[in-house]
Amino acid sequence: MDNDQHAAAWQRIGSVASTAGLTLASACQACTDDLSADFGGATLVTAGELRLLAAATDARARAVEDAQLVTGEGPCTDAYTRRAPVEVADLDQATGRWPAFAPLAVEHGGRGVLALPLTLGILAFGAVDLYRCAPVPFTRDEKARATAYARILAMLALEEHPHLLAALPARFVRPGPQGYPPAVHMAAGVLAAAYDISPDDALARLRAHSFRHNQPLLRTAEHVLDHQRLD
């Protein structure tokens, strides 16, 4: 790793932390601002399949990260599964790669994205996503700095979520995170019983409903748990 980039990243994080405290969220904000991104988020993958939105710089970041959860595709998943940076300069031209996610990201203002995996040694446990509202690619220096930030964010993530250290190496070769918190799986179980369908079909129905109504998947799941049905 470039020591100068790492030092510069720590210096910027320290400046933000002096007022906001040293947290994963404040570090994510520092990273986003320093790299001239418009918004960003860090998503953690627990037990190889359940996602946790651990940091988001604003409502746009939360919406776009949730869009990845709803569609089951996107830069976070690709960066995590490949353990490599993923960059798309213009999401409006990425419908072939992410046919469901890309239009939703653009709708919420995301045009360019750079995603980097959160890793320490053999442990992979999430990704940080940086979005630009204009289709402007990140420069070589910005990508080098982003790599330094990702290393720091990984350490802060483990500090705030130490249970991630309990992951077994065998889980790292799984095909990828399905991206659903427990409430979503519970709601799928309710629908499966109510409509006499398989859990996979129930999960697909939940995702389709969220996609059709432009609604966060977790909100759809909570509605099902409250009302035992989909409207």
Short mmCIF file of C-alpha atoms in Angstrom, two decimals:
data_model
loop_
_atom_site.label_atom_id
_atom_site.label_comp_id
_atom_site.label_asym_id
_atom_site.label_seq_id
_atom_site.Cartn_x
_atom_site.Cartn_y
_atom_site.Cartn_z
CA MET A 1 0.00 0.00 0.00
CA ASP A 2 1.16 3.57 -0.73
CA ASN A 3 2.20 4.91 2.69
CA ASP A 4 1.63 8.50 1.59
CA GLN A 5 -1.94 7.75 0.55
CA HIS A 6 -2.56 5.88 3.79
CA ALA A 7 -1.20 8.77 5.85
CA ALA A 8 -3.26 11.29 3.89
CA ALA A 9 -6.41 9.23 4.43
CA TRP A 10 -5.78 9.01 8.17
CA GLN A 11 -5.13 12.76 8.32
CA ARG A 12 -8.47 13.52 6.63
CA ILE A 13 -10.31 11.06 8.88
CA GLY A 14 -8.66 12.58 11.92
CA SER A 15 -9.83 16.03 10.90
CA VAL A 16 -13.43 14.86 10.61
CA ALA A 17 -13.17 12.76 13.77
CA SER A 18 -12.11 15.80 15.80
CA THR A 19 -15.71 17.03 15.61
CA ALA A 20 -17.77 13.95 14.74
CA GLY A 21 -15.78 11.27 16.60
CA LEU A 22 -13.83 8.40 15.10
CA THR A 23 -16.48 6.04 13.74
CA LEU A 24 -17.11 4.06 10.60
CA ALA A 25 -19.72 6.65 9.61
CA SER A 26 -17.40 9.64 10.06
CA ALA A 27 -14.60 7.85 8.19
CA CYS A 28 -16.98 7.04 5.34
CA GLN A 29 -17.96 10.72 5.19
CA ALA A 30 -14.30 11.76 5.15
CA CYS A 31 -13.58 9.30 2.35
CA THR A 32 -16.54 10.52 0.30
CA ASP A 33 -15.61 14.19 0.67
CA ASP A 34 -11.90 13.68 0.06
CA LEU A 35 -12.45 11.75 -3.17
CA SER A 36 -14.98 14.24 -4.56
CA ALA A 37 -17.80 11.70 -4.42
CA ASP A 38 -21.31 13.01 -3.84
CA PHE A 39 -22.45 10.26 -1.51
CA GLY A 40 -21.32 6.88 -0.26
CA GLY A 41 -22.01 3.97 2.01
CA ALA A 42 -20.42 0.96 3.64
CA THR A 43 -22.26 -2.36 3.70
CA LEU A 44 -21.15 -5.33 5.77
CA VAL A 45 -21.86 -8.96 4.99
CA THR A 46 -22.37 -11.15 8.03
CA ALA A 47 -22.33 -14.95 8.00
CA GLY A 48 -21.64 -14.81 4.26
CA GLU A 49 -25.16 -13.74 3.31
CA LEU A 50 -26.87 -11.17 5.54
CA ARG A 51 -26.22 -7.52 4.81
CA LEU A 52 -25.97 -4.65 7.23
CA LEU A 53 -25.85 -1.05 6.06
CA ALA A 54 -23.19 0.15 8.47
CA ALA A 55 -22.72 3.71 7.16
CA ALA A 56 -24.42 6.06 4.71
CA THR A 57 -23.57 9.68 4.09
CA ASP A 58 -27.15 10.73 3.30
CA ALA A 59 -30.59 9.58 2.17
CA ARG A 60 -29.39 9.01 -1.39
CA ALA A 61 -26.74 6.60 -0.16
CA ARG A 62 -29.30 4.68 1.90
CA ALA A 63 -31.67 4.50 -1.07
CA VAL A 64 -29.05 3.28 -3.54
CA GLU A 65 -27.60 0.74 -1.11
CA ASP A 66 -31.13 -0.55 -0.47
CA ALA A 67 -31.62 -0.79 -4.24
CA GLN A 68 -28.76 -3.29 -4.31
CA LEU A 69 -30.49 -5.29 -1.61
CA VAL A 70 -33.82 -5.22 -3.46
CA THR A 71 -32.39 -6.20 -6.83
CA GLY A 72 -29.74 -8.61 -5.56
CA GLU A 73 -27.09 -7.06 -7.79
CA GLY A 74 -24.74 -4.11 -7.92
CA PRO A 75 -21.19 -2.91 -7.23
CA CYS A 76 -21.22 -3.85 -3.54
CA THR A 77 -21.96 -7.49 -4.28
CA ASP A 78 -19.45 -7.63 -7.14
CA ALA A 79 -16.66 -6.02 -5.11
CA TYR A 80 -17.35 -8.37 -2.19
CA THR A 81 -17.50 -11.57 -4.21
CA ARG A 82 -14.50 -10.72 -6.41
CA ARG A 83 -12.49 -9.10 -3.61
CA ALA A 84 -11.48 -6.44 -6.11
CA PRO A 85 -12.44 -2.83 -6.88
CA VAL A 86 -15.40 -2.33 -9.20
CA GLU A 87 -15.78 0.92 -11.14
CA VAL A 88 -18.45 2.05 -13.57
CA ALA A 89 -18.08 5.58 -14.89
CA ASP A 90 -21.68 5.86 -16.09
CA LEU A 91 -24.42 3.72 -14.53
CA ASP A 92 -26.79 4.93 -17.23
CA GLN A 93 -24.76 2.71 -19.58
CA ALA A 94 -24.59 -0.26 -17.18
CA THR A 95 -28.05 -1.77 -17.67
CA GLY A 96 -26.49 -4.77 -19.37
CA ARG A 97 -24.40 -5.49 -16.29
CA TRP A 98 -26.99 -4.61 -13.62
CA PRO A 99 -30.34 -4.41 -15.44
CA ALA A 100 -32.41 -3.89 -12.30
CA PHE A 101 -30.01 -1.94 -10.09
CA ALA A 102 -28.53 0.56 -12.57
CA PRO A 103 -31.81 2.38 -13.42
CA LEU A 104 -32.68 2.68 -9.72
CA ALA A 105 -29.24 4.08 -8.91
CA VAL A 106 -29.56 6.66 -11.69
CA GLU A 107 -33.05 7.57 -10.47
CA HIS A 108 -31.58 8.40 -7.06
CA GLY A 109 -28.79 10.50 -8.56
CA GLY A 110 -25.94 8.00 -8.86
CA ARG A 111 -24.15 8.04 -12.20
CA GLY A 112 -20.58 6.97 -11.46
CA VAL A 113 -19.57 4.43 -8.81
CA LEU A 114 -16.40 3.03 -7.32
CA ALA A 115 -16.80 0.07 -4.96
CA LEU A 116 -13.99 -1.47 -2.95
CA PRO A 117 -14.09 -4.63 -0.84
CA LEU A 118 -13.53 -4.42 2.90
CA THR A 119 -10.91 -7.04 3.66
CA LEU A 120 -8.25 -7.86 6.23
CA GLY A 121 -6.01 -10.80 5.39
CA ILE A 122 -8.22 -13.70 4.30
CA LEU A 123 -11.30 -12.12 5.84
CA ALA A 124 -13.75 -10.39 3.47
CA PHE A 125 -16.80 -8.82 5.08
CA GLY A 126 -18.29 -6.05 2.97
CA ALA A 127 -17.67 -3.17 0.63
CA VAL A 128 -17.60 0.61 0.51
CA ASP A 129 -19.40 2.31 -2.39
CA LEU A 130 -18.61 5.83 -3.59
CA TYR A 131 -21.04 7.53 -5.97
CA ARG A 132 -20.82 10.58 -8.21
CA CYS A 133 -23.82 12.40 -9.62
CA ALA A 134 -21.98 13.01 -12.88
CA PRO A 135 -20.40 10.32 -15.12
CA VAL A 136 -16.85 11.32 -14.20
CA PRO A 137 -14.40 8.44 -13.64
CA PHE A 138 -12.13 8.40 -10.61
CA THR A 139 -8.49 9.23 -11.31
CA ARG A 140 -5.62 6.86 -10.63
CA ASP A 141 -4.62 8.85 -7.54
CA GLU A 142 -8.20 8.88 -6.27
CA LYS A 143 -8.45 5.12 -6.66
CA ALA A 144 -5.17 4.67 -4.81
CA ARG A 145 -6.47 6.90 -2.01
CA ALA A 146 -9.75 4.98 -2.00
CA THR A 147 -7.82 1.74 -1.46
CA ALA A 148 -6.17 3.30 1.58
CA TYR A 149 -9.53 4.41 2.91
CA ALA A 150 -10.98 0.93 2.40
CA ARG A 151 -8.26 -0.54 4.59
CA ILE A 152 -9.02 1.95 7.36
CA LEU A 153 -12.77 1.46 7.03
CA ALA A 154 -12.25 -2.29 7.31
CA MET A 155 -10.45 -1.87 10.63
CA LEU A 156 -13.13 0.48 11.96
CA ALA A 157 -15.84 -1.94 10.82
CA LEU A 158 -14.26 -4.75 12.80
CA GLU A 159 -13.93 -2.51 15.83
CA GLU A 160 -17.64 -1.65 15.72
CA HIS A 161 -18.77 -5.13 14.67
CA PRO A 162 -16.31 -7.60 16.26
CA HIS A 163 -18.64 -10.53 15.56
CA LEU A 164 -17.41 -10.39 11.96
CA LEU A 165 -14.16 -11.96 13.16
CA ALA A 166 -16.06 -15.16 13.94
CA ALA A 167 -16.65 -15.85 10.23
CA LEU A 168 -15.14 -19.11 9.03
CA PRO A 169 -12.78 -19.14 6.02
CA ALA A 170 -15.02 -21.67 4.26
CA ARG A 171 -17.69 -19.02 3.96
CA PHE A 172 -15.51 -16.86 1.79
CA VAL A 173 -15.93 -19.16 -1.20
CA ARG A 174 -19.71 -18.94 -1.17
CA PRO A 175 -21.22 -17.55 -4.39
CA GLY A 176 -22.08 -14.23 -2.75
CA PRO A 177 -24.34 -12.43 -0.33
CA GLN A 178 -28.07 -12.74 -0.80
CA GLY A 179 -28.36 -9.48 1.04
CA TYR A 180 -31.43 -9.97 3.21
CA PRO A 181 -31.71 -9.12 6.91
CA PRO A 182 -33.64 -11.49 9.22
CA ALA A 183 -36.91 -9.53 8.95
CA VAL A 184 -36.98 -10.14 5.20
CA HIS A 185 -36.55 -13.88 5.63
CA MET A 186 -39.28 -13.88 8.29
CA ALA A 187 -41.63 -12.02 5.94
CA ALA A 188 -40.84 -14.48 3.16
CA GLY A 189 -41.79 -17.29 5.51
CA VAL A 190 -45.11 -15.59 6.25
CA LEU A 191 -45.87 -15.21 2.53
CA ALA A 192 -44.81 -18.77 1.79
CA ALA A 193 -47.31 -20.06 4.34
CA ALA A 194 -50.07 -17.63 3.32
CA TYR A 195 -49.86 -18.36 -0.40
CA ASP A 196 -48.59 -21.94 -0.25
CA ILE A 197 -45.46 -21.16 -2.26
CA SER A 198 -41.77 -21.92 -1.74
CA PRO A 199 -39.60 -19.57 0.35
CA ASP A 200 -37.61 -18.66 -2.76
CA ASP A 201 -40.80 -17.71 -4.61
CA ALA A 202 -41.96 -15.71 -1.59
CA LEU A 203 -38.65 -13.86 -1.49
CA ALA A 204 -38.94 -13.10 -5.20
CA ARG A 205 -42.45 -11.78 -4.64
CA LEU A 206 -41.20 -9.47 -1.88
CA ARG A 207 -38.44 -8.13 -4.10
CA ALA A 208 -40.80 -7.63 -7.05
CA HIS A 209 -43.27 -5.73 -4.87
CA SER A 210 -40.51 -3.45 -3.53
CA PHE A 211 -39.15 -2.87 -7.01
CA ARG A 212 -42.57 -2.14 -8.50
CA HIS A 213 -43.50 0.33 -5.76
CA ASN A 214 -40.02 1.87 -5.40
CA GLN A 215 -40.08 0.95 -1.73
CA PRO A 216 -37.23 -0.21 0.55
CA LEU A 217 -37.27 -3.98 0.89
CA LEU A 218 -37.19 -3.80 4.68
CA ARG A 219 -40.32 -1.61 4.71
CA THR A 220 -42.13 -4.16 2.54
CA ALA A 221 -41.07 -6.93 4.90
CA GLU A 222 -42.26 -4.98 7.94
CA HIS A 223 -45.64 -4.47 6.26
CA VAL A 224 -45.96 -8.20 5.67
CA LEU A 225 -45.05 -8.97 9.28
CA ASP A 226 -47.64 -6.44 10.49
CA HIS A 227 -50.47 -7.38 8.10
CA GLN A 228 -49.60 -10.96 7.08
CA ARG A 229 -50.02 -10.11 3.41
CA LEU A 230 -48.93 -7.87 0.53
CA ASP A 231 -51.27 -5.17 -0.74
#
